[in-house]
Short mmCIF file of C-alpha atoms and ligand atoms in Angstrom, two decimals:
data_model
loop_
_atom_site.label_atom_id
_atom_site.label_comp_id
_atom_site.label_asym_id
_atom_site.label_seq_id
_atom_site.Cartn_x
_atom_site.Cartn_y
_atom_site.Cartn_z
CA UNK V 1 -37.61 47.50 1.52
CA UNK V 2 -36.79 43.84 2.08
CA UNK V 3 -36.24 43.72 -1.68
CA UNK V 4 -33.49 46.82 -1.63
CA UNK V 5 -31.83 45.17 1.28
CA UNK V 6 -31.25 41.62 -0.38
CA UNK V 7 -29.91 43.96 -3.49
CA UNK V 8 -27.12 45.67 -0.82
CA UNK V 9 -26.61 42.49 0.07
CA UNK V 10 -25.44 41.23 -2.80
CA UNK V 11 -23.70 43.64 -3.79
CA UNK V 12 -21.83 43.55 -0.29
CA UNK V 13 -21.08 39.79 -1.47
CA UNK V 14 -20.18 40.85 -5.08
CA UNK V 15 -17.97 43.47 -4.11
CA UNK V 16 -16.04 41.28 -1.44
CA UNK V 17 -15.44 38.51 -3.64
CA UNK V 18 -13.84 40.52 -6.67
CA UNK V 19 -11.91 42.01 -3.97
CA UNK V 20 -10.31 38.21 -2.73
CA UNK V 21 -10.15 37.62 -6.43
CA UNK V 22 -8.05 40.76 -6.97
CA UNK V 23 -6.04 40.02 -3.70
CA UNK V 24 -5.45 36.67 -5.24
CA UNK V 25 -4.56 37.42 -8.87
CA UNK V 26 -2.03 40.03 -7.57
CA UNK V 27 -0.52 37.81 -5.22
CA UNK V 28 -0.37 34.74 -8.45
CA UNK V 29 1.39 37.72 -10.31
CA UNK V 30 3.65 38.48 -7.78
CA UNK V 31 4.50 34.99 -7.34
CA UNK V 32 5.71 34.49 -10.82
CA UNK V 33 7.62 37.08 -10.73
CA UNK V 34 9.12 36.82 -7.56
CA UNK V 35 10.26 33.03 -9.35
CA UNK V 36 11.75 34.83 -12.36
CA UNK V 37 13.17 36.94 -10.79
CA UNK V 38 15.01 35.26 -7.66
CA UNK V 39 13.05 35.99 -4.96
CA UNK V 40 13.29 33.42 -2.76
CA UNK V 41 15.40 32.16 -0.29
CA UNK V 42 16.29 28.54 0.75
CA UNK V 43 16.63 28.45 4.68
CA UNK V 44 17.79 25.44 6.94
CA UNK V 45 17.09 23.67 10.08
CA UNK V 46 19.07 21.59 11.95
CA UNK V 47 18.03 17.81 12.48
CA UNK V 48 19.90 16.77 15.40
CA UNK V 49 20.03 13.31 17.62
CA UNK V 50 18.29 13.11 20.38
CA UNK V 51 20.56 11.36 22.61
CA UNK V 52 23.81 13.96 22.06
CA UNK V 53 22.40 16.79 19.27
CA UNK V 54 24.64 15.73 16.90
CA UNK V 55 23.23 17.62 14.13
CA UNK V 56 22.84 14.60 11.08
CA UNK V 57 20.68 16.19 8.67
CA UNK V 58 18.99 19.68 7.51
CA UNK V 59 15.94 20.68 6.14
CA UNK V 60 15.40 22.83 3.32
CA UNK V 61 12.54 25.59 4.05
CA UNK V 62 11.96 28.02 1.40
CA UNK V 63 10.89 31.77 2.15
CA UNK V 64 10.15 34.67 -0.04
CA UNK V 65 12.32 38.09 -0.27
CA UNK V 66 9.27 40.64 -1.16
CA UNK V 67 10.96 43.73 -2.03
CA UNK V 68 8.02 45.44 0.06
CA UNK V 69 7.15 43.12 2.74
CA UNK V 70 10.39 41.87 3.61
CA UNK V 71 10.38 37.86 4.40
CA UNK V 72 7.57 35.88 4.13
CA UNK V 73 7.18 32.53 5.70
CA UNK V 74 6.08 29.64 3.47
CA UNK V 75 2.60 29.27 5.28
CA UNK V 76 1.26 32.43 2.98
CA UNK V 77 2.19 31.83 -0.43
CA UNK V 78 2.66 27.69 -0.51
CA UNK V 79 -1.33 26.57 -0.54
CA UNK V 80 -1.25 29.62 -3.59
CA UNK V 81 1.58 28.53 -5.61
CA UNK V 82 0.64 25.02 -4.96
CA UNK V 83 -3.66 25.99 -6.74
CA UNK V 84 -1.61 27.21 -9.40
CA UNK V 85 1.20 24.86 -10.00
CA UNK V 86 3.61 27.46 -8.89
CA UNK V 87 5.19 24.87 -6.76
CA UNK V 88 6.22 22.70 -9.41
CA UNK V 89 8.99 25.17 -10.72
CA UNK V 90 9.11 26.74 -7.58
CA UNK V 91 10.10 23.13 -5.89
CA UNK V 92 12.43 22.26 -8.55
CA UNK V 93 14.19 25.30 -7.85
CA UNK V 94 14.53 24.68 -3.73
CA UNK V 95 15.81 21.33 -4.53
CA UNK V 96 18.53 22.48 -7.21
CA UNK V 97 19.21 25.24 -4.71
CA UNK V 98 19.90 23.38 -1.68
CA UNK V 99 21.66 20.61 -3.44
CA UNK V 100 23.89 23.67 -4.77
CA UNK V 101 24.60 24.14 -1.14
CA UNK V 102 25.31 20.99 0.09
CA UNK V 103 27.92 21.15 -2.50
CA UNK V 104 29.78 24.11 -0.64
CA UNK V 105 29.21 22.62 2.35
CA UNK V 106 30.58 19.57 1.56
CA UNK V 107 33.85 21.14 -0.26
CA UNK V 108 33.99 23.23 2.76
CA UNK V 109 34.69 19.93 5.08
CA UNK V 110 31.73 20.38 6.90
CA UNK V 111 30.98 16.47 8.59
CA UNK V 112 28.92 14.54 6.15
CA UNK V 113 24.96 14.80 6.80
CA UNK V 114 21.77 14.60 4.95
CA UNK V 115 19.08 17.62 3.08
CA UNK V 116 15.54 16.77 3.48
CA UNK V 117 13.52 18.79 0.74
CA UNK V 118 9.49 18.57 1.24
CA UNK V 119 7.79 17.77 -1.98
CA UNK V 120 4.30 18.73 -3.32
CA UNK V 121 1.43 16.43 -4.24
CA UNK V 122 1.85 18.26 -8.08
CA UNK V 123 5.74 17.22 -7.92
CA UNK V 124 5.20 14.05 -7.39
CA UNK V 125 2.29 13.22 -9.72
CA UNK V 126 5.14 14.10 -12.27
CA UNK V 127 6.33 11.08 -14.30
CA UNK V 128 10.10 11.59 -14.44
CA UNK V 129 10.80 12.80 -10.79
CA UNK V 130 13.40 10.46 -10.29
CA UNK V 131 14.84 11.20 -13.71
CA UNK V 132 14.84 14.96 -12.30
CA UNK V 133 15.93 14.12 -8.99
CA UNK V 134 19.12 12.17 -10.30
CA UNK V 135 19.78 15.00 -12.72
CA UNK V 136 20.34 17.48 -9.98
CA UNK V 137 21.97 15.32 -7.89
CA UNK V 138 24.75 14.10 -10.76
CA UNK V 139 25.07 18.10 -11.36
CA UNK V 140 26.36 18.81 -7.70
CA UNK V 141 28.19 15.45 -7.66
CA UNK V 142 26.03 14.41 -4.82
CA UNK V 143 25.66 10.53 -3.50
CA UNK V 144 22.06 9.91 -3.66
CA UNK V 145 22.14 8.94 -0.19
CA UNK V 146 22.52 12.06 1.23
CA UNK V 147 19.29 13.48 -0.24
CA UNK V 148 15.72 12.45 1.96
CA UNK V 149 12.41 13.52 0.17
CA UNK V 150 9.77 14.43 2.72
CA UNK V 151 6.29 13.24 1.89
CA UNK V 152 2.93 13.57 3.20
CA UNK V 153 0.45 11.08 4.00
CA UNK V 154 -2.36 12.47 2.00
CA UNK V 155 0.09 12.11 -0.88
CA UNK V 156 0.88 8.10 -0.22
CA UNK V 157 -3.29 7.37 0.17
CA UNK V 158 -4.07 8.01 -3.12
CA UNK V 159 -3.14 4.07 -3.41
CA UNK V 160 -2.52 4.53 -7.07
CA UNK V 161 0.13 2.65 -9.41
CA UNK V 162 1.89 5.80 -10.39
CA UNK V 163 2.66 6.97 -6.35
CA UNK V 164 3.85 3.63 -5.75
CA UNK V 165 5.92 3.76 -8.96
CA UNK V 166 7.10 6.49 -8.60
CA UNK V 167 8.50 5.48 -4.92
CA UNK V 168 10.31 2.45 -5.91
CA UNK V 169 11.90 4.26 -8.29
CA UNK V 170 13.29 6.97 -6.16
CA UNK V 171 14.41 4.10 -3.34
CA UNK V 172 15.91 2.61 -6.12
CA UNK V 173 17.94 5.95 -6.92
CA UNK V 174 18.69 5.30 -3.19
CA UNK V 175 17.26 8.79 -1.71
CA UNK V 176 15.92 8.26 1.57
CA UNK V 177 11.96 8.72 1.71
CA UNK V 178 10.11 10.72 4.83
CA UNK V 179 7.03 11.15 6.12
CA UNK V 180 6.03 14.52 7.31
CA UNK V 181 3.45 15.81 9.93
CA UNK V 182 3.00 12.14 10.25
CA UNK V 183 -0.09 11.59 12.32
CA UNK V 184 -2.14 14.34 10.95
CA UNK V 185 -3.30 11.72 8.37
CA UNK V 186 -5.22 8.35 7.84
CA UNK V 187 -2.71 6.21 6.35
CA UNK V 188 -3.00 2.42 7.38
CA UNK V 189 -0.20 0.57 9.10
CA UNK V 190 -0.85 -1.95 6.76
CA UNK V 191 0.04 -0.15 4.06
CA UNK V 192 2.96 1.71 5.41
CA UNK V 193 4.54 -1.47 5.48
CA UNK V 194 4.38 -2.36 2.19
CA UNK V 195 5.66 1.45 1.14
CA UNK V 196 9.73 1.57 0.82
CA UNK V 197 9.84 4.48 3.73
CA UNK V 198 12.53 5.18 5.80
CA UNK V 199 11.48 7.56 8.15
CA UNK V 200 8.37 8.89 10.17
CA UNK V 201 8.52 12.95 11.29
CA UNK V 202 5.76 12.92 14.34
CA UNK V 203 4.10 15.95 13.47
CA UNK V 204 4.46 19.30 15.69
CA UNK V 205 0.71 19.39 16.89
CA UNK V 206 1.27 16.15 19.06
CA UNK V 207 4.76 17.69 20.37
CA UNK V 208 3.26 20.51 21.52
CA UNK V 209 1.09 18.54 24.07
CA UNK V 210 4.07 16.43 25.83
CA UNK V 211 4.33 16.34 28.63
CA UNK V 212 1.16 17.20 30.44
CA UNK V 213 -1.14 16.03 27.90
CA UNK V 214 -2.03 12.65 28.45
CA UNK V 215 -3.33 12.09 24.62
CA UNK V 216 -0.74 13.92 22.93
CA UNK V 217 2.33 11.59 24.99
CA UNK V 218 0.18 8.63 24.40
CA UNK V 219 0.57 9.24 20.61
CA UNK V 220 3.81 10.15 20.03
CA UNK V 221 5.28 6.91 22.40
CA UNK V 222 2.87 4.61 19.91
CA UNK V 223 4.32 6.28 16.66
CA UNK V 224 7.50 5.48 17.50
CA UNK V 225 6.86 1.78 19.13
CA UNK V 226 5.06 1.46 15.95
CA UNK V 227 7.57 2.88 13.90
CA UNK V 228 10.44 0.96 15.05
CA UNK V 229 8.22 -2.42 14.38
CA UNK V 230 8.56 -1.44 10.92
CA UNK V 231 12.07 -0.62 11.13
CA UNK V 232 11.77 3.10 10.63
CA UNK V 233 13.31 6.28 11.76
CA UNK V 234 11.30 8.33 13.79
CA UNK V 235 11.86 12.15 14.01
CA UNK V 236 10.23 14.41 16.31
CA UNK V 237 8.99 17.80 14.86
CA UNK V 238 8.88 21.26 16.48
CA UNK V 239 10.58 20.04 19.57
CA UNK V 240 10.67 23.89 21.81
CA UNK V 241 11.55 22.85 25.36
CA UNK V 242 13.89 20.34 27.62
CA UNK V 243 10.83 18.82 28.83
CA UNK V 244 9.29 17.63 25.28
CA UNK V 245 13.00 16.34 24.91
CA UNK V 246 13.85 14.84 27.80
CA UNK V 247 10.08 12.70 27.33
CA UNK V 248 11.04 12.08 23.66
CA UNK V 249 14.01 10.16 24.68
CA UNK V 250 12.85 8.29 27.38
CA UNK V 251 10.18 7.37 24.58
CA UNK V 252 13.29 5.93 22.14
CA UNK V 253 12.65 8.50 19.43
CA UNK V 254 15.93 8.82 17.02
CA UNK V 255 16.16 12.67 16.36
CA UNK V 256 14.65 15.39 17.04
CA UNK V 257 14.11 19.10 15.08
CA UNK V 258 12.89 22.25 17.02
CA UNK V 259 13.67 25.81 18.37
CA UNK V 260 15.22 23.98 21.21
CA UNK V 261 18.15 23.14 19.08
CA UNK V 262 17.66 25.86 16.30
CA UNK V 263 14.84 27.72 14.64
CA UNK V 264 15.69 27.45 10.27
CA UNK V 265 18.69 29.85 9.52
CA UNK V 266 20.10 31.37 6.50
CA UNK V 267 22.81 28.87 4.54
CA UNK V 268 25.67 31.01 6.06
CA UNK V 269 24.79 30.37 9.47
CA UNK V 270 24.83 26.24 9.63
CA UNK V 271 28.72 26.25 10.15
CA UNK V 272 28.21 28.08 12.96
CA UNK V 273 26.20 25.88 14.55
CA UNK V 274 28.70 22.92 13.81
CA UNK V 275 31.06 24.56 15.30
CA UNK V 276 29.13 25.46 18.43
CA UNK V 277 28.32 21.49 19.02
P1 C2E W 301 7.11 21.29 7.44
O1 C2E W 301 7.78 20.66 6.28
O2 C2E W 301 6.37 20.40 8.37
O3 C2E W 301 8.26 22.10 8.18
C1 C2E W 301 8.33 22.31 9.56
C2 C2E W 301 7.81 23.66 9.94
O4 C2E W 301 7.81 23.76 11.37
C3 C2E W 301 8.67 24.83 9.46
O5 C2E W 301 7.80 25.94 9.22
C4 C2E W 301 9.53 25.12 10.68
O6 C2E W 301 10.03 26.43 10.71
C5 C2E W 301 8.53 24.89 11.78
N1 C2E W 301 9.19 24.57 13.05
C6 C2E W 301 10.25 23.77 13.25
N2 C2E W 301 10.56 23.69 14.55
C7 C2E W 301 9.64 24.45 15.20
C8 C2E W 301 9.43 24.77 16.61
O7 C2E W 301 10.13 24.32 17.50
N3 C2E W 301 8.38 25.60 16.88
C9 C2E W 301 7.57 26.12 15.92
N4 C2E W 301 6.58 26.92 16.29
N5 C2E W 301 7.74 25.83 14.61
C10 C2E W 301 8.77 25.01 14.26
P2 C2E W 301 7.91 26.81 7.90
O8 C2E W 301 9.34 26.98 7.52
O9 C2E W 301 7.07 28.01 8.11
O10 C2E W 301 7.24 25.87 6.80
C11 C2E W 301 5.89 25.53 6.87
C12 C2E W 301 5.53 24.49 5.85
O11 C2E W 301 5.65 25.00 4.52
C13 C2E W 301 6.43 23.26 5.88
O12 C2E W 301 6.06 22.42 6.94
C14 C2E W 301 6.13 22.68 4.52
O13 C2E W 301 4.93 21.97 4.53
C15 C2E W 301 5.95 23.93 3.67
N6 C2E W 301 7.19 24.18 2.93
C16 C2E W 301 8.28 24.89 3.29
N7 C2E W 301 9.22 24.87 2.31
C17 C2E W 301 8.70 24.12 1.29
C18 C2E W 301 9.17 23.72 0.00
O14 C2E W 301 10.29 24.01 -0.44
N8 C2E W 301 8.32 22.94 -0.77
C19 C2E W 301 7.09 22.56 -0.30
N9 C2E W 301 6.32 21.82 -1.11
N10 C2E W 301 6.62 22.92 0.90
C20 C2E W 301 7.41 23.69 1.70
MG1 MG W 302 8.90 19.06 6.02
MG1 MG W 303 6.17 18.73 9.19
MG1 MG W 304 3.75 21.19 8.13
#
């Protein structure tokens, strides 16, 4: 009896787990070819100011046309294509992409402002980045200044000489360097300072909280006091209501991205919004 049981059991277990690994493989399949074949699709949000919403930036956020599901948000194929290196051509391509469209925008006359592209762990453990990175940016005829690389902390702690190489070298190309979901980490003031950042995004899960949370408020007022010791940018993240606005101000925080202003949009919809402020 008890033996017969354990034997359903495992087979229960068995037959589950070929069944993730099958969900899985299909969905690795599907990923490559949705890369061949032009699946994706870069969108944009705004980055405003948060004294007038001046919009001063954009961030590229990539999605995925499935012929069957329709559009799928980052969250459910990013941690995949990421296990399987995926991103690596997959990034490459979002940053070519929205560099391509910061080209039309910029021959369209739109006001000058900046693209913030996120970067993987796997793109940035790659030796020539900046090589890449200045490639794309002398094909669209793009000043390196307008480009900002978003980071993540996990990515600077690995403390080794090839992160911080590869850093200087990209300051040195004169991109601007982020820090996303900042707070969600353990990186040491200390050795912030000695990083060449630029900018600190306060991460969405502490925005959520402000006002009424006592803890989350607390927070995001140190990142920036702290942040503007070191003489960096601080950026507020997921920013949905007035309220969360109206404290981040008051707080001194520089800018500000969030529903409030404008969930990410398709390309073709950012002159709009120019036009609107
Ligand atoms: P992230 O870089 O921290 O991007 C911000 C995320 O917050 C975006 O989700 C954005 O749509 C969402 N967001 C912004 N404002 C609000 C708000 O007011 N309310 C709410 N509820 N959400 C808001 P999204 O587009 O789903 O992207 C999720 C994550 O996927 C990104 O987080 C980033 O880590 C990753 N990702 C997206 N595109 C790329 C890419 O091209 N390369 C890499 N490596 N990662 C990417
Ligand atoms: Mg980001
Ligand atoms: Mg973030
Ligand atoms: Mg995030």
């Amino acid at each position: 009896q008890a033996k017969a049981q354990g034997r359903n059991t495992y087979r229960y277990y068995m037959e589950s787990l070929t069944r993730a690994a099958n969900a899985r493989l299909t969905l690795e399949s599907k990923l490559r070819h949705a890369l061949d074949n032009e699946e994706f699709i870069v969108y944009f949000q705004p980055q405003v100011s948060m004294s007038d919403e001046r919009i001063l930036g954009v961030e590229a956020l990539v999605r995925w046309q499935d012929p069957q599901e329709g559009l799928v948000q980052p969250g459910r194929f990013i941690p995949l294509a990421e296990e399987t290196r995926l991103i690596v051509p997959l990034g490459a391509w979002v940053l070519r992409q929205s560099c391509r469209q910061m080209r039309i925008w910029r021959d369209a006359g739109l006001p000058p402002m900046t693209l913030a592209v996120n970067l993987s762990i796997q793109q940035f453990a790659q030796r020539d980045l900046a090589v890449q990175v200045a490639d794309i940016l002398e094909t669209f005829d793009l000043p390196s200044s307008c480009l900002e690389l978003e980071l993540t902390e996990s990515m600077l702690m690995q403390n080794d000489a090839h992160g911080i190489d590869i850093l200087n070298e990209l300051q040195e190309l004169g991109v601007g360097l982020a820090i996303d979901d900042f707070g969600t980490g353990y990186s040491s003031l200390a050795y912030l300072k000695r990083l060449p950042i630029d900018k600190l995004k306060i991460d969405k899960s502490f925005v959520d909280g402000i006002p009424t949370d006592r803890n989350d408020a607390e927070i995001a007022t140190t990142i920036i006091a702290m942040a503007h010791n070191l003489k960096l940018s601080v950026l507020a993240e997921g920013v949905e209501t007035p309220e969360q606005r109206a404290f981040l101000q008051d707080s001194g925080c520089d800018s500000y991205q969030g529903y409030l202003f404008s969930r990410p949009v398709p390309a073709e919809s950012i002159e709009a919004l120019f036009r609107r402020t």
